[in-house]
C-alpha positions as protocol buffer text, in pm:
chain_id: "A"
residue {
  index: 1
  type: UNK
  ca { x: -515 y: 1328 z: -121 }
}
residue {
  index: 2
  type: UNK
  ca { x: -635 y: 1431 z: -466 }
}
residue {
  index: 3
  type: UNK
  ca { x: -666 y: 1238 z: -787 }
}
residue {
  index: 4
  type: UNK
  ca { x: -438 y: 1375 z: -1056 }
}
residue {
  index: 5
  type: UNK
  ca { x: -580 y: 1355 z: -1410 }
}
residue {
  index: 6
  type: UNK
  ca { x: -234 y: 1436 z: -1546 }
}
residue {
  index: 7
  type: UNK
  ca { x: -101 y: 1112 z: -1399 }
}
residue {
  index: 8
  type: UNK
  ca { x: -365 y: 889 z: -1554 }
}
residue {
  index: 9
  type: UNK
  ca { x: -234 y: 626 z: -1786 }
}
residue {
  index: 10
  type: UNK
  ca { x: -408 y: 356 z: -1986 }
}
residue {
  index: 11
  type: UNK
  ca { x: -488 y: 97 z: -1725 }
}
residue {
  index: 12
  type: UNK
  ca { x: -506 y: -272 z: -1792 }
}
residue {
  index: 13
  type: UNK
  ca { x: -718 y: -419 z: -1516 }
}
residue {
  index: 14
  type: UNK
  ca { x: -525 y: -677 z: -1311 }
}
residue {
  index: 15
  type: UNK
  ca { x: -594 y: -1031 z: -1418 }
}
residue {
  index: 16
  type: UNK
  ca { x: -553 y: -1178 z: -1069 }
}
residue {
  index: 17
  type: UNK
  ca { x: -868 y: -1209 z: -856 }
}
residue {
  index: 18
  type: UNK
  ca { x: -679 y: -1097 z: -545 }
}
residue {
  index: 19
  type: UNK
  ca { x: -563 y: -783 z: -723 }
}
residue {
  index: 20
  type: UNK
  ca { x: -919 y: -709 z: -836 }
}
residue {
  index: 21
  type: UNK
  ca { x: -1035 y: -745 z: -477 }
}
residue {
  index: 22
  type: UNK
  ca { x: -775 y: -496 z: -355 }
}
residue {
  index: 23
  type: UNK
  ca { x: -904 y: -249 z: -615 }
}
residue {
  index: 24
  type: UNK
  ca { x: -1265 y: -305 z: -509 }
}
residue {
  index: 25
  type: UNK
  ca { x: -1184 y: -272 z: -140 }
}
residue {
  index: 26
  type: UNK
  ca { x: -991 y: 53 z: -196 }
}
residue {
  index: 27
  type: UNK
  ca { x: -1280 y: 198 z: -398 }
}
residue {
  index: 28
  type: UNK
  ca { x: -1534 y: 90 z: -134 }
}
residue {
  index: 29
  type: UNK
  ca { x: -1315 y: 239 z: 140 }
}
residue {
  index: 30
  type: UNK
  ca { x: -1287 y: 572 z: -39 }
}
residue {
  index: 31
  type: UNK
  ca { x: -1662 y: 579 z: -110 }
}
residue {
  index: 32
  type: UNK
  ca { x: -1736 y: 502 z: 257 }
}
residue {
  index: 33
  type: UNK
  ca { x: -1499 y: 781 z: 367 }
}
residue {
  index: 34
  type: UNK
  ca { x: -1644 y: 1030 z: 118 }
}
residue {
  index: 35
  type: UNK
  ca { x: -1295 y: 1122 z: 4 }
}
residue {
  index: 36
  type: UNK
  ca { x: -990 y: 964 z: -152 }
}
residue {
  index: 37
  type: UNK
  ca { x: -796 y: 818 z: 140 }
}
residue {
  index: 38
  type: UNK
  ca { x: -614 y: 539 z: -39 }
}
residue {
  index: 39
  type: UNK
  ca { x: -479 y: 488 z: -387 }
}
residue {
  index: 40
  type: UNK
  ca { x: -334 y: 184 z: -558 }
}
residue {
  index: 41
  type: UNK
  ca { x: -105 y: 85 z: -837 }
}
residue {
  index: 42
  type: UNK
  ca { x: 54 y: -244 z: -935 }
}
residue {
  index: 43
  type: UNK
  ca { x: 407 y: -355 z: -1004 }
}
residue {
  index: 44
  type: UNK
  ca { x: 473 y: -555 z: -1320 }
}
residue {
  index: 45
  type: UNK
  ca { x: 264 y: -837 z: -1176 }
}
residue {
  index: 46
  type: UNK
  ca { x: -36 y: -870 z: -946 }
}
residue {
  index: 47
  type: UNK
  ca { x: 133 y: -707 z: -646 }
}
residue {
  index: 48
  type: UNK
  ca { x: -64 y: -408 z: -521 }
}
residue {
  index: 49
  type: UNK
  ca { x: 112 y: -98 z: -393 }
}
residue {
  index: 50
  type: UNK
  ca { x: -115 y: 114 z: -175 }
}
residue {
  index: 51
  type: UNK
  ca { x: -65 y: 481 z: -98 }
}
residue {
  index: 52
  type: UNK
  ca { x: -227 y: 670 z: 185 }
}
residue {
  index: 53
  type: UNK
  ca { x: -158 y: 955 z: 423 }
}
residue {
  index: 54
  type: UNK
  ca { x: -7 y: 899 z: 768 }
}
residue {
  index: 55
  type: UNK
  ca { x: -342 y: 962 z: 938 }
}
residue {
  index: 56
  type: UNK
  ca { x: -504 y: 666 z: 754 }
}
residue {
  index: 57
  type: UNK
  ca { x: -215 y: 421 z: 729 }
}
residue {
  index: 58
  type: UNK
  ca { x: -317 y: 209 z: 1029 }
}
residue {
  index: 59
  type: UNK
  ca { x: -681 y: 198 z: 920 }
}
residue {
  index: 60
  type: UNK
  ca { x: -586 y: 92 z: 566 }
}
residue {
  index: 61
  type: UNK
  ca { x: -348 y: -172 z: 704 }
}
residue {
  index: 62
  type: UNK
  ca { x: -615 y: -307 z: 938 }
}
residue {
  index: 63
  type: UNK
  ca { x: -864 y: -318 z: 651 }
}
residue {
  index: 64
  type: UNK
  ca { x: -628 y: -514 z: 425 }
}
residue {
  index: 65
  type: UNK
  ca { x: -531 y: -745 z: 710 }
}
residue {
  index: 66
  type: UNK
  ca { x: -900 y: -807 z: 778 }
}
residue {
  index: 67
  type: UNK
  ca { x: -966 y: -928 z: 423 }
}
residue {
  index: 68
  type: UNK
  ca { x: -624 y: -1086 z: 366 }
}
residue {
  index: 69
  type: UNK
  ca { x: -527 y: -1230 z: 707 }
}
residue {
  index: 70
  type: UNK
  ca { x: -192 y: -1395 z: 776 }
}
residue {
  index: 71
  type: UNK
  ca { x: -147 y: -1770 z: 760 }
}
residue {
  index: 72
  type: UNK
  ca { x: 139 y: -1796 z: 1007 }
}
residue {
  index: 73
  type: UNK
  ca { x: 315 y: -1567 z: 1250 }
}
residue {
  index: 74
  type: UNK
  ca { x: 206 y: -1207 z: 1220 }
}
residue {
  index: 75
  type: UNK
  ca { x: 569 y: -1098 z: 1259 }
}
residue {
  index: 76
  type: UNK
  ca { x: 646 y: -1283 z: 934 }
}
residue {
  index: 77
  type: UNK
  ca { x: 347 y: -1126 z: 757 }
}
residue {
  index: 78
  type: UNK
  ca { x: 399 y: -753 z: 821 }
}
residue {
  index: 79
  type: UNK
  ca { x: 756 y: -628 z: 810 }
}
residue {
  index: 80
  type: UNK
  ca { x: 738 y: -360 z: 1079 }
}
residue {
  index: 81
  type: UNK
  ca { x: 671 y: -463 z: 1441 }
}
residue {
  index: 82
  type: UNK
  ca { x: 554 y: -120 z: 1561 }
}
residue {
  index: 83
  type: UNK
  ca { x: 313 y: -87 z: 1268 }
}
residue {
  index: 84
  type: UNK
  ca { x: 194 y: -445 z: 1316 }
}
residue {
  index: 85
  type: UNK
  ca { x: 103 y: -372 z: 1676 }
}
residue {
  index: 86
  type: UNK
  ca { x: -98 y: -64 z: 1575 }
}
residue {
  index: 87
  type: UNK
  ca { x: -280 y: -258 z: 1303 }
}
residue {
  index: 88
  type: UNK
  ca { x: -361 y: -540 z: 1548 }
}
residue {
  index: 89
  type: UNK
  ca { x: -510 y: -298 z: 1801 }
}
residue {
  index: 90
  type: UNK
  ca { x: -711 y: -96 z: 1549 }
}
residue {
  index: 91
  type: UNK
  ca { x: -1088 y: -151 z: 1552 }
}
residue {
  index: 92
  type: UNK
  ca { x: -1247 y: -113 z: 1212 }
}
residue {
  index: 93
  type: UNK
  ca { x: -1579 y: 68 z: 1198 }
}
residue {
  index: 94
  type: UNK
  ca { x: -1875 y: -169 z: 1153 }
}
residue {
  index: 95
  type: UNK
  ca { x: -2006 y: 69 z: 886 }
}
residue {
  index: 96
  type: UNK
  ca { x: -1677 y: 46 z: 700 }
}
residue {
  index: 97
  type: UNK
  ca { x: -1686 y: -333 z: 710 }
}
residue {
  index: 98
  type: UNK
  ca { x: -2046 y: -330 z: 591 }
}
residue {
  index: 99
  type: UNK
  ca { x: -1945 y: -112 z: 296 }
}
residue {
  index: 100
  type: UNK
  ca { x: -1638 y: -318 z: 205 }
}
residue {
  index: 101
  type: UNK
  ca { x: -1817 y: -652 z: 252 }
}
residue {
  index: 102
  type: UNK
  ca { x: -2025 y: -551 z: -50 }
}
residue {
  index: 103
  type: UNK
  ca { x: -1715 y: -610 z: -265 }
}
residue {
  index: 104
  type: UNK
  ca { x: -1777 y: -981 z: -226 }
}
residue {
  index: 105
  type: UNK
  ca { x: -1445 y: -1045 z: -56 }
}
residue {
  index: 106
  type: UNK
  ca { x: -1466 y: -1299 z: 224 }
}
residue {
  index: 107
  type: UNK
  ca { x: -1167 y: -1283 z: 459 }
}
residue {
  index: 108
  type: UNK
  ca { x: -937 y: -1573 z: 366 }
}
residue {
  index: 109
  type: UNK
  ca { x: -578 y: -1636 z: 464 }
}
residue {
  index: 110
  type: UNK
  ca { x: -319 y: -1755 z: 218 }
}
residue {
  index: 111
  type: UNK
  ca { x: -405 y: -1518 z: -66 }
}
residue {
  index: 112
  type: UNK
  ca { x: -135 y: -1268 z: 32 }
}
residue {
  index: 113
  type: UNK
  ca { x: 209 y: -1388 z: 132 }
}
residue {
  index: 114
  type: UNK
  ca { x: 332 y: -1072 z: 304 }
}
residue {
  index: 115
  type: UNK
  ca { x: 286 y: -701 z: 316 }
}
residue {
  index: 116
  type: UNK
  ca { x: 537 y: -426 z: 368 }
}
residue {
  index: 117
  type: UNK
  ca { x: 496 y: -98 z: 547 }
}
residue {
  index: 118
  type: UNK
  ca { x: 723 y: 173 z: 412 }
}
residue {
  index: 119
  type: UNK
  ca { x: 734 y: 550 z: 396 }
}
residue {
  index: 120
  type: UNK
  ca { x: 841 y: 795 z: 132 }
}
residue {
  index: 121
  type: UNK
  ca { x: 1195 y: 917 z: 152 }
}
residue {
  index: 122
  type: UNK
  ca { x: 1299 y: 1280 z: 194 }
}
residue {
  index: 123
  type: UNK
  ca { x: 1290 y: 1350 z: -180 }
}
residue {
  index: 124
  type: UNK
  ca { x: 1572 y: 1481 z: -398 }
}
residue {
  index: 125
  type: UNK
  ca { x: 1897 y: 1547 z: -216 }
}
residue {
  index: 126
  type: UNK
  ca { x: 2210 y: 1741 z: -306 }
}
residue {
  index: 127
  type: UNK
  ca { x: 2509 y: 1522 z: -232 }
}
residue {
  index: 128
  type: UNK
  ca { x: 2865 y: 1627 z: -173 }
}
residue {
  index: 129
  type: UNK
  ca { x: 3127 y: 1494 z: -414 }
}
residue {
  index: 130
  type: UNK
  ca { x: 3234 y: 1243 z: -147 }
}
residue {
  index: 131
  type: UNK
  ca { x: 2879 y: 1104 z: -126 }
}
residue {
  index: 132
  type: UNK
  ca { x: 2811 y: 1108 z: -498 }
}
residue {
  index: 133
  type: UNK
  ca { x: 2877 y: 817 z: -730 }
}
residue {
  index: 134
  type: UNK
  ca { x: 2851 y: 1016 z: -1054 }
}
residue {
  index: 135
  type: UNK
  ca { x: 3127 y: 1208 z: -1224 }
}
residue {
  index: 136
  type: UNK
  ca { x: 2986 y: 1562 z: -1268 }
}
residue {
  index: 137
  type: UNK
  ca { x: 3176 y: 1610 z: -1595 }
}
residue {
  index: 138
  type: UNK
  ca { x: 3082 y: 1286 z: -1770 }
}
residue {
  index: 139
  type: UNK
  ca { x: 2772 y: 1174 z: -1582 }
}
residue {
  index: 140
  type: UNK
  ca { x: 2926 y: 826 z: -1560 }
}
residue {
  index: 141
  type: UNK
  ca { x: 2910 y: 606 z: -1254 }
}
residue {
  index: 142
  type: UNK
  ca { x: 3227 y: 624 z: -1047 }
}
residue {
  index: 143
  type: UNK
  ca { x: 3135 y: 356 z: -795 }
}
residue {
  index: 144
  type: UNK
  ca { x: 3414 y: 105 z: -732 }
}
residue {
  index: 145
  type: UNK
  ca { x: 3314 y: -195 z: -519 }
}
């Protein structure tokens, strides 16, 4: 995973303490790893969106779950049962925890309501006319509910 200077935009630092902690943890994780393994962005609010490669997704999930543990049933906290099981079984490196503890974050439940595990889709697709909902001549939506 490489940082792309062409994608940099003016960044207003998140005003929410939880969001700041996610940023600090991601930076500490990358520094510990000696490479960029995780990246973050935010939606219109304080909700973090994390990106990582398949080989690190369980480790990143376990790290976030460590610092932002669930308050109730784990099945209600992480949306994917198979991923949840992998995260639960993953043992974080003591050296990683030592590095990320320096962020000042103390594990505390209740700060994060839920997190979602998703994957990227297949990318752009060419659809047949039967699958398409745009008129190729006008570009207008042809969908009829």
